[in-house]
Coordinates of C-alpha atoms and ligand atoms in Angstrom, one line a residue:
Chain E
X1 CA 0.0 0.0 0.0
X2 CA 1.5 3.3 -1.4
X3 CA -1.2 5.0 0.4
X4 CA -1.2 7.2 3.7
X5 CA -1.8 5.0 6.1
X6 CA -5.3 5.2 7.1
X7 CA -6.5 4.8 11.0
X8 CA -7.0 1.3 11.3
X9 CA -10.2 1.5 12.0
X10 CA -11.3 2.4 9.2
X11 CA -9.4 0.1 7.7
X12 CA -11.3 -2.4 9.3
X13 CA -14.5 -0.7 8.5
X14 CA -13.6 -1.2 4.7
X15 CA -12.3 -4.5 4.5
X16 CA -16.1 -5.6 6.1
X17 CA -17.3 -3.3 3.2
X18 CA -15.9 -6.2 0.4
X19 CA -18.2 -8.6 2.0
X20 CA -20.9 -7.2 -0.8
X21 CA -18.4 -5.1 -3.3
X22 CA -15.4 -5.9 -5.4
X23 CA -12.2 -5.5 -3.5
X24 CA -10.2 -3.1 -5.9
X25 CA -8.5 -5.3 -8.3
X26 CA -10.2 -8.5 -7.9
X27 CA -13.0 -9.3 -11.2
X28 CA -16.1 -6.6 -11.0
X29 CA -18.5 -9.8 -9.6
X30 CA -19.4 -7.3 -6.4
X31 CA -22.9 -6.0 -5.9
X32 CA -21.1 -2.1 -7.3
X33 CA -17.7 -1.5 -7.9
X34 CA -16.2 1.6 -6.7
X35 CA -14.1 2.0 -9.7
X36 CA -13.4 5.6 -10.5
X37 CA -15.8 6.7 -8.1
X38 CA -14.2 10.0 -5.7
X39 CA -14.2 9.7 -1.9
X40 CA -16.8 12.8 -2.4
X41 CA -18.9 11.0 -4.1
X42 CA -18.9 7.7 -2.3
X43 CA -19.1 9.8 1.0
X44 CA -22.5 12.2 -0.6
X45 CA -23.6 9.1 -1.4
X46 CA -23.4 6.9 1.8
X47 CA -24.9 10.0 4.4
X48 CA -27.8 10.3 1.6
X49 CA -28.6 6.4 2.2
X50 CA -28.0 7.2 6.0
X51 CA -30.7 10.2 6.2
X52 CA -33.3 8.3 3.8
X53 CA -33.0 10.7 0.9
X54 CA -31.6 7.7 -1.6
X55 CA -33.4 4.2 -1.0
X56 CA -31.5 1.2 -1.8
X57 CA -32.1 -2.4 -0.3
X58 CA -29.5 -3.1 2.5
X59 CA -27.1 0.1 2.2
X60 CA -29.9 2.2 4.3
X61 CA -29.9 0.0 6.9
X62 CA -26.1 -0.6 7.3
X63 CA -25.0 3.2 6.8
X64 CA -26.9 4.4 9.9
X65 CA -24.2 2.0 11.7
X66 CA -21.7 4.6 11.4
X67 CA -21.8 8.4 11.8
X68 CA -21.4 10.7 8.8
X69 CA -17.8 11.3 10.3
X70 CA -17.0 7.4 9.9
X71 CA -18.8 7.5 6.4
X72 CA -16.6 9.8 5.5
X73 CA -13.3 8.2 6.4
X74 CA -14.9 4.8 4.7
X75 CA -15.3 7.1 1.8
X76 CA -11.9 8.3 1.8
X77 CA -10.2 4.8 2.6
X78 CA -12.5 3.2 0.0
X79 CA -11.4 5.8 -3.2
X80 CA -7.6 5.6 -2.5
X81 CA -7.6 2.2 -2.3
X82 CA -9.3 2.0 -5.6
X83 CA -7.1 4.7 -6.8
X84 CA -3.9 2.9 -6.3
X85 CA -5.2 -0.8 -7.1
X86 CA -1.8 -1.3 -4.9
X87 CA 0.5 -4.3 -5.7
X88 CA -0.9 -5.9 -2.4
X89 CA -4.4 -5.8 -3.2
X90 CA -6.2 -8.7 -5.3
Chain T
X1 CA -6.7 -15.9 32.4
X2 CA -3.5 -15.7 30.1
X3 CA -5.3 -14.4 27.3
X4 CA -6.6 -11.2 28.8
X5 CA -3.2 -10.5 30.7
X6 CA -1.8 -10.9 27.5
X7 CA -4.5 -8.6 25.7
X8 CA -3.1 -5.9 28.6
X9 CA 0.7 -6.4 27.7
X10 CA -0.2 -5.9 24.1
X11 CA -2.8 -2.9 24.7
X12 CA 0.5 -1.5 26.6
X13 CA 2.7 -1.8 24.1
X14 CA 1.0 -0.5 21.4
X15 CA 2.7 2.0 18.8
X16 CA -0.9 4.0 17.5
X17 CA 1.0 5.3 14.5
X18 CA 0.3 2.8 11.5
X19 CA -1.5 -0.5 10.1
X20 CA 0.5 -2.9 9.5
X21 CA 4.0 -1.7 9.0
X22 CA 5.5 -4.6 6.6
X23 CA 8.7 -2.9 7.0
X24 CA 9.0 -4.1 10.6
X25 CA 6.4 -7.3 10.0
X26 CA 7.5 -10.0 12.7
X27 CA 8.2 -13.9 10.9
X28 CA 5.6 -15.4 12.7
X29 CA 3.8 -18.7 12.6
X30 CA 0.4 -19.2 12.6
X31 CA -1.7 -22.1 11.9
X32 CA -5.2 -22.1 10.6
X33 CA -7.3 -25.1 11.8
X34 CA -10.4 -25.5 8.9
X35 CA -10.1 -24.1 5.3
X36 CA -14.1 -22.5 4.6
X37 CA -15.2 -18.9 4.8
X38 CA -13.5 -18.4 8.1
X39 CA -10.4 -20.5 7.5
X40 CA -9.8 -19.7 4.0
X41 CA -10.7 -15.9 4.5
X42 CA -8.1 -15.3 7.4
X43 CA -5.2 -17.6 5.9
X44 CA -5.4 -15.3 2.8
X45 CA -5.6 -12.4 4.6
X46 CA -2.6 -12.5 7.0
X47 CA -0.3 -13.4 3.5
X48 CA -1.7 -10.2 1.8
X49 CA -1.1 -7.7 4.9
X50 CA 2.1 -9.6 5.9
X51 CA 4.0 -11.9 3.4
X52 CA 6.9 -12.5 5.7
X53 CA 4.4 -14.5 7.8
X54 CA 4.4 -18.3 8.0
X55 CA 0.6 -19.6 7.7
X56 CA 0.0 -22.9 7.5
X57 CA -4.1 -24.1 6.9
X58 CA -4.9 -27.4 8.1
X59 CA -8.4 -28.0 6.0
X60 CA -9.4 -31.9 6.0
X61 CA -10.9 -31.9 2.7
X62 CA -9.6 -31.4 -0.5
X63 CA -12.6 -29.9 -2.1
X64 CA -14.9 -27.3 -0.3
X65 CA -18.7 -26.8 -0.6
X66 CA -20.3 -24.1 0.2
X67 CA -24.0 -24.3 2.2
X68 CA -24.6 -20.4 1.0
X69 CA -26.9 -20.9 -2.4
X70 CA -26.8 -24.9 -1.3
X71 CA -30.9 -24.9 -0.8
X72 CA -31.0 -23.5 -4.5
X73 CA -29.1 -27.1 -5.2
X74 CA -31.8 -29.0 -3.0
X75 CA -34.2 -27.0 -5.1
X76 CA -33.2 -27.8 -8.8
X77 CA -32.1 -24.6 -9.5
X78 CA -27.8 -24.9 -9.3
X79 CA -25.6 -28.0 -9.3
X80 CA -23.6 -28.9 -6.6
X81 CA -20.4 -28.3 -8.7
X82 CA -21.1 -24.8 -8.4
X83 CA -20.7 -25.0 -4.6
X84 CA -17.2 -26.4 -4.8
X85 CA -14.2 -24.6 -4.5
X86 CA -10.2 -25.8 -4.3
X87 CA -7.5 -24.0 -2.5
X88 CA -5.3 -23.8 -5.5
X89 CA -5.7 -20.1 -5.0
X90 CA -5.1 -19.9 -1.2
X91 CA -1.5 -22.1 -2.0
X92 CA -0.3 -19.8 -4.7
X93 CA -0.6 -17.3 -2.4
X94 CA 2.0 -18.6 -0.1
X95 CA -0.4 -20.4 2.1
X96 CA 0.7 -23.6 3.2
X97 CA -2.1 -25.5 2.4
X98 CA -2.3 -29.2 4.4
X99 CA -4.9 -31.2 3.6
X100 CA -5.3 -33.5 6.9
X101 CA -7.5 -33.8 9.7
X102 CA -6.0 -32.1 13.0
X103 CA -6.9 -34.7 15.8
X104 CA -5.3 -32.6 18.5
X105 CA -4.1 -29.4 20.3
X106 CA -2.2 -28.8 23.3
X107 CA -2.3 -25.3 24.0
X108 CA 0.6 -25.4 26.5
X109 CA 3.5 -26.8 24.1
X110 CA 1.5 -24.7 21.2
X111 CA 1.5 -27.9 19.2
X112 CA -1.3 -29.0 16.5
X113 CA -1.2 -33.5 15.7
X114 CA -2.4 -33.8 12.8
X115 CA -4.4 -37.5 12.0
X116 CA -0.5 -38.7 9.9
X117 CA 1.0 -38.1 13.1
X118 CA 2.9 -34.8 11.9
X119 CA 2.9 -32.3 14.6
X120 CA 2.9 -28.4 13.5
X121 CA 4.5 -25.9 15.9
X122 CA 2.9 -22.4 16.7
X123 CA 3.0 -19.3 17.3
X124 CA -0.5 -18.2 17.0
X125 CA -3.6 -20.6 16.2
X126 CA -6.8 -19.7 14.3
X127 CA -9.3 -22.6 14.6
X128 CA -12.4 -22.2 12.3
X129 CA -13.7 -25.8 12.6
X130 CA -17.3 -25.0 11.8
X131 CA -20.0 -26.5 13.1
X132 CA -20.4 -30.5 14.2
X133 CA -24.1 -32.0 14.0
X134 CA -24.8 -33.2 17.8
X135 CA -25.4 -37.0 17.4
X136 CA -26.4 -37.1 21.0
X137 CA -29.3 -34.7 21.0
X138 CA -32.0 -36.4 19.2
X139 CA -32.8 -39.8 20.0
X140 CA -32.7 -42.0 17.1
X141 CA -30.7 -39.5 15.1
X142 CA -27.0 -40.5 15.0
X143 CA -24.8 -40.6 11.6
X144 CA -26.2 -43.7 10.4
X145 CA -29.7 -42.3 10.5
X146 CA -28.2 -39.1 8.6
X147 CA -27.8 -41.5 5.8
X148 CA -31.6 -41.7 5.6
X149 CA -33.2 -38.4 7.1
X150 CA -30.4 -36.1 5.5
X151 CA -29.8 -33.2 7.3
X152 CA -27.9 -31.3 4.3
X153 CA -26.5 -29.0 6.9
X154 CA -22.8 -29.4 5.9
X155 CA -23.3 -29.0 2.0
X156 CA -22.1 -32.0 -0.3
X157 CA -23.1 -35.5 -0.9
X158 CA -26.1 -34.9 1.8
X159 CA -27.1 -32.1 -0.3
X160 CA -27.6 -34.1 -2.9
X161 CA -29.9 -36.9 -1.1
X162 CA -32.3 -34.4 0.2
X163 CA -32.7 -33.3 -3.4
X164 CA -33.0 -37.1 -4.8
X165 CA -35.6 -38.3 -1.9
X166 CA -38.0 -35.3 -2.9
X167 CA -37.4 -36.0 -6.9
X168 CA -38.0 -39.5 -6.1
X169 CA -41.2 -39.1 -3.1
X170 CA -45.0 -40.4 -4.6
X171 CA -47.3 -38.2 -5.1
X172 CA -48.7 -36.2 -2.8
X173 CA -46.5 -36.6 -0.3
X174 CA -45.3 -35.2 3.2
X175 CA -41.9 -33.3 3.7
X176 CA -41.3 -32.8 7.2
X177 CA -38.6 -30.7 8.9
X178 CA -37.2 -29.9 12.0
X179 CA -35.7 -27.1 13.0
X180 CA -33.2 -26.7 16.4
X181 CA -33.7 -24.2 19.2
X182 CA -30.7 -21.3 18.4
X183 CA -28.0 -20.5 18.2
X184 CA -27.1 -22.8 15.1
X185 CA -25.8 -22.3 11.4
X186 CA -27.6 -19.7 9.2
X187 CA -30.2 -18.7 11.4
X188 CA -32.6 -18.0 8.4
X189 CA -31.5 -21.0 6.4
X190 CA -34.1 -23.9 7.1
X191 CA -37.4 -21.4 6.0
X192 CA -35.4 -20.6 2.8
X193 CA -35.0 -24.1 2.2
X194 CA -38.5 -25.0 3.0
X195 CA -39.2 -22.2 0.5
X196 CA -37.6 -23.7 -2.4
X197 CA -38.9 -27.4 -1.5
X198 CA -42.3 -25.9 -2.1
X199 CA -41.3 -24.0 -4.9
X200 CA -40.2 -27.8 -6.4
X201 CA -43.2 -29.2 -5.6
X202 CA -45.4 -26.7 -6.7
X203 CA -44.0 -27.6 -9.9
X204 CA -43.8 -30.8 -10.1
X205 CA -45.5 -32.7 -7.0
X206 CA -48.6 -30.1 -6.5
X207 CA -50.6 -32.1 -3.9
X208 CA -47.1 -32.7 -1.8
X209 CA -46.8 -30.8 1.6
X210 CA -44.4 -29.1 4.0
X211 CA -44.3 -29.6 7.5
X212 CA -42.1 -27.4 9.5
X213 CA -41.8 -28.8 12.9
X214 CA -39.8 -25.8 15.1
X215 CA -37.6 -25.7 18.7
X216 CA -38.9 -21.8 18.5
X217 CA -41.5 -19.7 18.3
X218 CA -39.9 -17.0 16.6
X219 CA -37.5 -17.1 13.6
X220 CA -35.2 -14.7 11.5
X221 CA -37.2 -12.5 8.9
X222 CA -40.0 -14.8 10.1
X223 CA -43.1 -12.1 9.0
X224 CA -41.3 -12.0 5.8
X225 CA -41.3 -15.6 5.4
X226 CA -44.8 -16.2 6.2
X227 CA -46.5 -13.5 4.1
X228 CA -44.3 -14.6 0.9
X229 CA -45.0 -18.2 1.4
X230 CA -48.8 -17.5 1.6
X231 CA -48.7 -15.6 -1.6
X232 CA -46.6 -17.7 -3.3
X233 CA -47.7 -21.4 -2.3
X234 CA -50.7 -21.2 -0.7
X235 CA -50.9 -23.6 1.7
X236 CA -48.4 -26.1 1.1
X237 CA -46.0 -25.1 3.9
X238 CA -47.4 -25.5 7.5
X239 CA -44.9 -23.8 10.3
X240 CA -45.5 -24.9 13.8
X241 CA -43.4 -23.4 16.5
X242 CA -42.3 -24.7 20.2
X243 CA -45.9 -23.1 21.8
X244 CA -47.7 -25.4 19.7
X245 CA -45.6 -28.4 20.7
X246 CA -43.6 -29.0 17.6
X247 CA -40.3 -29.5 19.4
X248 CA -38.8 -33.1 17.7
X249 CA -37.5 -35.1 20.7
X250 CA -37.0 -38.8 18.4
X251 CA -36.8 -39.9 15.2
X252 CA -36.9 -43.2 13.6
X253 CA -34.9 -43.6 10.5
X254 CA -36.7 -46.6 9.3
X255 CA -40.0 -46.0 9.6
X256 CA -39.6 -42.6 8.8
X257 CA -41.1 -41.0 11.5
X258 CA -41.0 -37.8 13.1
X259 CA -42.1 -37.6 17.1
X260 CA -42.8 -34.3 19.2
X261 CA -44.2 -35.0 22.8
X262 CA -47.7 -34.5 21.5
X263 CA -47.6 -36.8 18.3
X264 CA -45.8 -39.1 15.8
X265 CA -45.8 -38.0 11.8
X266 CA -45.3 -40.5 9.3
X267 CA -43.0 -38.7 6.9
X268 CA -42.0 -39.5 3.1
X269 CA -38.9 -37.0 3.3
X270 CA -37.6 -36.3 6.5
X271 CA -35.1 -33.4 6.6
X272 CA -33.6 -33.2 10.3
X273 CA -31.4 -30.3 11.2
X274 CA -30.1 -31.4 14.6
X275 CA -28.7 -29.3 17.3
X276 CA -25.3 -27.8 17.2
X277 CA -21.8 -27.1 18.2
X278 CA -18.2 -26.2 17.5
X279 CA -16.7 -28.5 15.7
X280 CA -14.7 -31.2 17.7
X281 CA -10.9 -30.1 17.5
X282 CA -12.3 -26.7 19.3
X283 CA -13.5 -29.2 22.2
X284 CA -10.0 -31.1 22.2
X285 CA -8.7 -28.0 22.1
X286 CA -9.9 -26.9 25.4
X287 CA -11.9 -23.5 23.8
X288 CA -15.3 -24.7 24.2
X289 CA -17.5 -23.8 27.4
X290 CA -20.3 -25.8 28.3
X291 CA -22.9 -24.3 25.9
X292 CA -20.5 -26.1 23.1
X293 CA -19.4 -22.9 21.6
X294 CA -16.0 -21.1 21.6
X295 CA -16.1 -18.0 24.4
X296 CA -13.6 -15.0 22.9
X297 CA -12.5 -11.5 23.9
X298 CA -14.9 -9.8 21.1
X299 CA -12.6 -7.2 19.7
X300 CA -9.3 -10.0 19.0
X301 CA -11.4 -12.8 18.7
X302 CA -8.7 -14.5 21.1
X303 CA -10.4 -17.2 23.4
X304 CA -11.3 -16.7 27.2
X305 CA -10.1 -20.0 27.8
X306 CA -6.5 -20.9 26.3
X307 CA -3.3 -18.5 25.0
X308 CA -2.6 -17.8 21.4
X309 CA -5.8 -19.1 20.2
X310 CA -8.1 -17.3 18.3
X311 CA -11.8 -18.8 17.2
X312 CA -13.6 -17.7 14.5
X313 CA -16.7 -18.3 12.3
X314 CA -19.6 -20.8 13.5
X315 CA -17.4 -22.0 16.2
X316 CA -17.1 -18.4 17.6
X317 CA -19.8 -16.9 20.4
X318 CA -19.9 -13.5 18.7
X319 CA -23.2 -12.6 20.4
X320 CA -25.3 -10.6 18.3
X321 CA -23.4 -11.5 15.4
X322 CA -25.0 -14.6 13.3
X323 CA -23.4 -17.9 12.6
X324 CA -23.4 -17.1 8.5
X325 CA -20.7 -17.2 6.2
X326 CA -21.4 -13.2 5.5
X327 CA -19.8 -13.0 9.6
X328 CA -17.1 -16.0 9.0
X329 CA -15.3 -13.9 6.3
X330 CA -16.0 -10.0 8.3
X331 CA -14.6 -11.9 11.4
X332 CA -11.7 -13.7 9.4
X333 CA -10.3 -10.2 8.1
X334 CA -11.0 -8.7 11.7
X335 CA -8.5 -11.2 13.2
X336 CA -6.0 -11.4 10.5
X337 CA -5.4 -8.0 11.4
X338 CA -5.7 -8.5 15.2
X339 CA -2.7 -11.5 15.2
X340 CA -0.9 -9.5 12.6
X341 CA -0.5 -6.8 15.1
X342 CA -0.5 -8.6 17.9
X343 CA 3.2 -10.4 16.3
X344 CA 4.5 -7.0 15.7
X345 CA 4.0 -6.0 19.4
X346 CA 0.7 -3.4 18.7
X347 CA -2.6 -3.2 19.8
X348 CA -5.9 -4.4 18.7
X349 CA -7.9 -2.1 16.9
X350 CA -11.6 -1.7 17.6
X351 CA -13.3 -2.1 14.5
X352 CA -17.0 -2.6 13.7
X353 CA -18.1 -5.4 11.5
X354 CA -21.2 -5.8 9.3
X355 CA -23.6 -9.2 8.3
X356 CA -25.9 -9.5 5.5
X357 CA -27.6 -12.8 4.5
X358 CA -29.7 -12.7 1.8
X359 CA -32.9 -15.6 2.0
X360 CA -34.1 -16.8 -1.5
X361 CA -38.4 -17.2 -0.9
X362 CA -37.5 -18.2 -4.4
X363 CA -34.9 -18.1 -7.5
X364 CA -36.7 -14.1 -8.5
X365 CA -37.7 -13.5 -4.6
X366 CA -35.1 -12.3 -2.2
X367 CA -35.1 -11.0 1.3
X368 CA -32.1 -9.5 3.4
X369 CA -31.1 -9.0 6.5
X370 CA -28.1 -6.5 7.8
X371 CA -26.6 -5.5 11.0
X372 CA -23.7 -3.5 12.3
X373 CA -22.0 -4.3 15.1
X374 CA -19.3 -3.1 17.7
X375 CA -17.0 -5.0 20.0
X376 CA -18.1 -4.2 23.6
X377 CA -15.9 -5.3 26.7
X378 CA -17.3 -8.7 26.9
X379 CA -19.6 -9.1 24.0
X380 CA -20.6 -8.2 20.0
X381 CA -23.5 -5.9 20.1
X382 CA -25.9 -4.6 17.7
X383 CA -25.7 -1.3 17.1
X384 CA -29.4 0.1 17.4
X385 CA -31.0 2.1 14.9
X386 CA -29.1 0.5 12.1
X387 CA -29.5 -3.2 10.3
X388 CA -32.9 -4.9 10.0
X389 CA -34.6 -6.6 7.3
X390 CA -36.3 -5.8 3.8
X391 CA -39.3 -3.4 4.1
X392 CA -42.5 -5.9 4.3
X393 CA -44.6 -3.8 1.4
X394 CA -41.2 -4.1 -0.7
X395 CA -42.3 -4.4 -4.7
X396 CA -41.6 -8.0 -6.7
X397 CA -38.8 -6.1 -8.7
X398 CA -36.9 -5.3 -4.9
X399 CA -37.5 -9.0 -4.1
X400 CA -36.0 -9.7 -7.7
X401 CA -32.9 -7.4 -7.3
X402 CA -32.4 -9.0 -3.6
X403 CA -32.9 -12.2 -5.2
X404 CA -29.7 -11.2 -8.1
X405 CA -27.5 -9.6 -4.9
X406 CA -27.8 -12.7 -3.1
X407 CA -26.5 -14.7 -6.3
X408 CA -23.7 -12.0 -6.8
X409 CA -22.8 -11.3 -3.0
X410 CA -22.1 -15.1 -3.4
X411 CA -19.5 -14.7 -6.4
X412 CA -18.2 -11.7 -4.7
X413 CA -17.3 -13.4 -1.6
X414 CA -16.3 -17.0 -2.8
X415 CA -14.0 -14.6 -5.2
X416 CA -12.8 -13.2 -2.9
X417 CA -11.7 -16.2 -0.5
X418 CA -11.0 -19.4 -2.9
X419 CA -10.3 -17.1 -6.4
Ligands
LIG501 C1 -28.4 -24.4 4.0 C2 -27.5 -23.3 4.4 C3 -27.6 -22.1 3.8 C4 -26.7 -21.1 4.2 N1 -26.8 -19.8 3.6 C5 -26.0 -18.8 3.9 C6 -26.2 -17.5 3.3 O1 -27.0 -17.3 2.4 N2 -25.4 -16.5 3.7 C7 -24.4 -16.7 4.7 O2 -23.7 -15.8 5.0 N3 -24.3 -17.9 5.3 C8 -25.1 -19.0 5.0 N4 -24.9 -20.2 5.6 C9 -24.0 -20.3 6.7 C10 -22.6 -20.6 6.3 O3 -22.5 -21.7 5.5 C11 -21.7 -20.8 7.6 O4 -22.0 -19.8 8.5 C12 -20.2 -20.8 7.2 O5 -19.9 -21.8 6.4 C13 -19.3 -20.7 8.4 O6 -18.0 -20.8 8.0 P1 -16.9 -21.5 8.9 O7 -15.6 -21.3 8.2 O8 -17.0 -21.1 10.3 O9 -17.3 -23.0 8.9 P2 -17.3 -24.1 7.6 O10 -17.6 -23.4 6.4 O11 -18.1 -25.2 8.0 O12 -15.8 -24.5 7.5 C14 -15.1 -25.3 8.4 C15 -14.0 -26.1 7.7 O13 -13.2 -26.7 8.7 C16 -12.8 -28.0 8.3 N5 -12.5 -28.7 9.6 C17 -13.2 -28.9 10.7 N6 -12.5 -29.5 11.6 C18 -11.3 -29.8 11.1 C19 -10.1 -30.5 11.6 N7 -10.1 -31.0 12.8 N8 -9.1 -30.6 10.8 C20 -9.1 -30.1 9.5 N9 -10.2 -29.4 9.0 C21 -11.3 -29.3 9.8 C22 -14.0 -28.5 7.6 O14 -13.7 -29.6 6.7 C23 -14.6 -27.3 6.9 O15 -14.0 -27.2 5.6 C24 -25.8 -21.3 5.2 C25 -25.7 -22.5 5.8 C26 -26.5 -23.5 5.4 C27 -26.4 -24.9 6.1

């Protein structure tokens, strides 16, 4: 990982993330990929499924497990790792 | 108890600064007991955030078969060949992949026998046996009578004979099954599987019936089940829960026969899911307490009860969290990280984990449910306000996309661990 190090976590929060979506790198077989999406837009997107303005099946219910400051960090975590596709990652 | 003390010394030394720093990784040795979602997941996992480590994974079978999707097999709807998976992937990843029962542990010399008489030495162990049937808890249900009232709750072969018995029952017949008290294996599991039996025989055996004889009275996404199994079979699946007597305290294999304390039912397919617990090596391992499961300290996963172990998976008591494959895997990459650190000298992190298990009502009808949880001092809780299950006035094109996640999450995840 080329990456700052993010807190771990986060880190954690992420990995539990690719239960569901592609792990950056691996075949696009996940539910959405988050290729070429910014940390700005994953992070809009995740506190609009957490306050009910966007519906989706399970993503409402599991955002409002973290507050918008932990989305955000997800968010930011999530888009750098897809960013780099690091050596590391499969 | 070592394992907290040692938590302390580790909590003490911690350096906050960075995950995983390869650049001073330790060359530790861990050794993985059971190669499936739990197993697999955290073998692969300590190799990609530290490939100086030595991890050796002790799975028994060459071949693994997955019991996510398996009811869809029971069903018609996928062969059993797309449940198995090898562990080419896991070995070409540096994993030192042993194919061979372990038959014992002695947490003191920190010494795994396997069944060839080979004895691994470790630093840290990860045992993710799974689950093992409990042969003692219904009378007249031992191994042998597995071979005629499957229980197809470890996917394979017995998959396959509760498919073949309903292909094969006469017309009209009676499918019974029962279903343990909790906690077991994929809570939801047994009404998506008597789902997709009446989905078959709606098709092809139209007078045939379900009978659900239950340990409970109340079951996982159980309004969910009932509403879509009134509007889409009518009345060929009849639930009776523990109020209503349906607890099954004997079987007879022979006669096929299914008894409660109330009555006897004659039976032309007999699925019986028996109680559960850890698999064995956990109990010769000295990790189990006396409900059968594997006590741990929630946020390392490292057991109450021995040093240097770490349970995860079904064997695990993670509380809130569900015995599912969705948890195995979260859990796996939780404690990869955990012993990772713990062998560099840092401390845990606190991290929160997430389950979603997907129920197919049928092959275009799916139905979720999520949760978040958090390590708390002694145990995995919930986090309220968040999780739950899919809306109950949800539209047949939600239940469809469900339905496709639950195919894909799948993919994803068996990607992911054996790809
Ligand atoms: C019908 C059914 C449907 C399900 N559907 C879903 C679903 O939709 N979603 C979901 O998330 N979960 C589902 N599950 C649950 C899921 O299958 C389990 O929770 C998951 O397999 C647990 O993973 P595990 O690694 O703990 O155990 P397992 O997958 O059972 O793996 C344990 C492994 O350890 C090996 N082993 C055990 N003892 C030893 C030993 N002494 N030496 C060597 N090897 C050993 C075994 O051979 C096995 O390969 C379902 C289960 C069933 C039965």
């Amino acid at each position: 990982m080329q990456a700052t190090e993010p807190d771990p976590a986060t880190a954690v929060s992420v990995q539990a993330c690719y239960g569901c979506h592609a792990r950056p790198g691996t075949e696009a077989n996940g539910l959405v990929s988050f290729s070429a999406r910014s940390a700005l837009e994953i992070t809009n997107k995740l506190k609009a499924y957490r306050s009910g303005e966007l519906t989706s099946t399970v993503m409402n219910r599991i955002s409002r497990g973290y507050s918008p400051a932990e989305l955000e960090s997800i968010a930011a975590h999530m888009a750098e790792l897809t960013a780099n596709e690091a050596p590391c990652s499969r | 108890m070592i394992s907290r003390r040692n938590w302390i010394r580790y909590s003490g030394a911690g350096v906050a600064a960075s995950f995983i720093p390869t650049s001073h990784a330790s060359q530790g040795r861990v050794v993985v007991i059971g190669g499936g979602f739990a197993g697999a997941s955290v073998a692969r996992e300590l190799r990609r955030l530290n490939n100086a480590l030595s991890v050796s994974l002790i799975e028994a079978n060459a071949i693994y078969t997955a019991c996510p999707l398996s009811n869809m097999v029971v069903g018609g709807h996928r062969k059993i060949s797309q449940q198995q998976f090898s562990y080419a992937a896991l070995s070409a990843d540096g994993v030192n992949v042993i194919h061979q029962p372990a038959v014992d542990v002695d947490p003191e010399r920190h010494l795994v026998t396997l069944r060839d008489g080979n004895t691994l030495n470790y630093e840290k162990l990860i045992l993710a046996p799974g689950i093992d049937l409990d042969w003692q808890a219904l009378q007249g249900y031992d191994k042998t009578a597995a071979e005629l009232l499957p229980h197809a709750w470890k996917a394979g072969p017995q998959t396959t004979l509760l498919r073949d018995q309903l292909r094969s029952m006469r017309e009209g017949g009676l499918v019974v099954m029962s279903v343990p008290k909790s906690p077991y294996r994929c809570p939801p599991g047994p009404y998506e599987r008597a789902s997709l039996i009446a989905g078959y025989l709606k098709q092809n055996n139209p007078r045939a019936k379900v009978l659900i004889l239950d340990s409970k009275d109340s079951f996982s996404k159980k309004p969910l089940f009932l509403s879509a199994w009134q509007s889409l079979y009518g009345d060929i699946i009849e639930w009776q829960g523990e109020s209503d007597g349906a607890t099954v305290t004997a079987v007879n294999a022979e006669n096929r026969t299914v008894s409660t304390d109330f009555e006897t039912v004659q039976a032309d397919v007999a699925n019986i899911i028996p109680p559960q617990k850890a698999g064995k090596i956990a109990h010769l391992a000295g990790v189990t307490d006396r409900s059968g499961w594997c006590p741990i300290e929630p946020v390392t996963f490292s057991s109450t009860l021995q040093p240097d172990v770490h349970v995860i998976g079904d064997a695990a008591i993670a509380n809130a969290m569900p015995k599912s494959a969705f948890a195995a895997n979260a859990q796996a990459k939780l404690c990869a990280v955990q012993v990772t650190r713990l062998l560099n000298g840092e401390s845990p992190v606190h991290g929160k984990l997430i389950n979603t298990c997907y129920s197919l009502v049928a092959p275009d009808y799916g139905i979720s449910v999520a949760g978040v949880y958090q390590p708390g001092e002694k145990i995995w809780t919930e986090i309220d306000g968040a999780g739950g299950v899919s809306p109950a006035d949800a539209s047949r094109e939600t239940r469809a996309v469900e339905a496709a996640y639950a195919q894909r999450w799948f993919d994803n995840l068996t990607t992911q661990v054996f790809a």
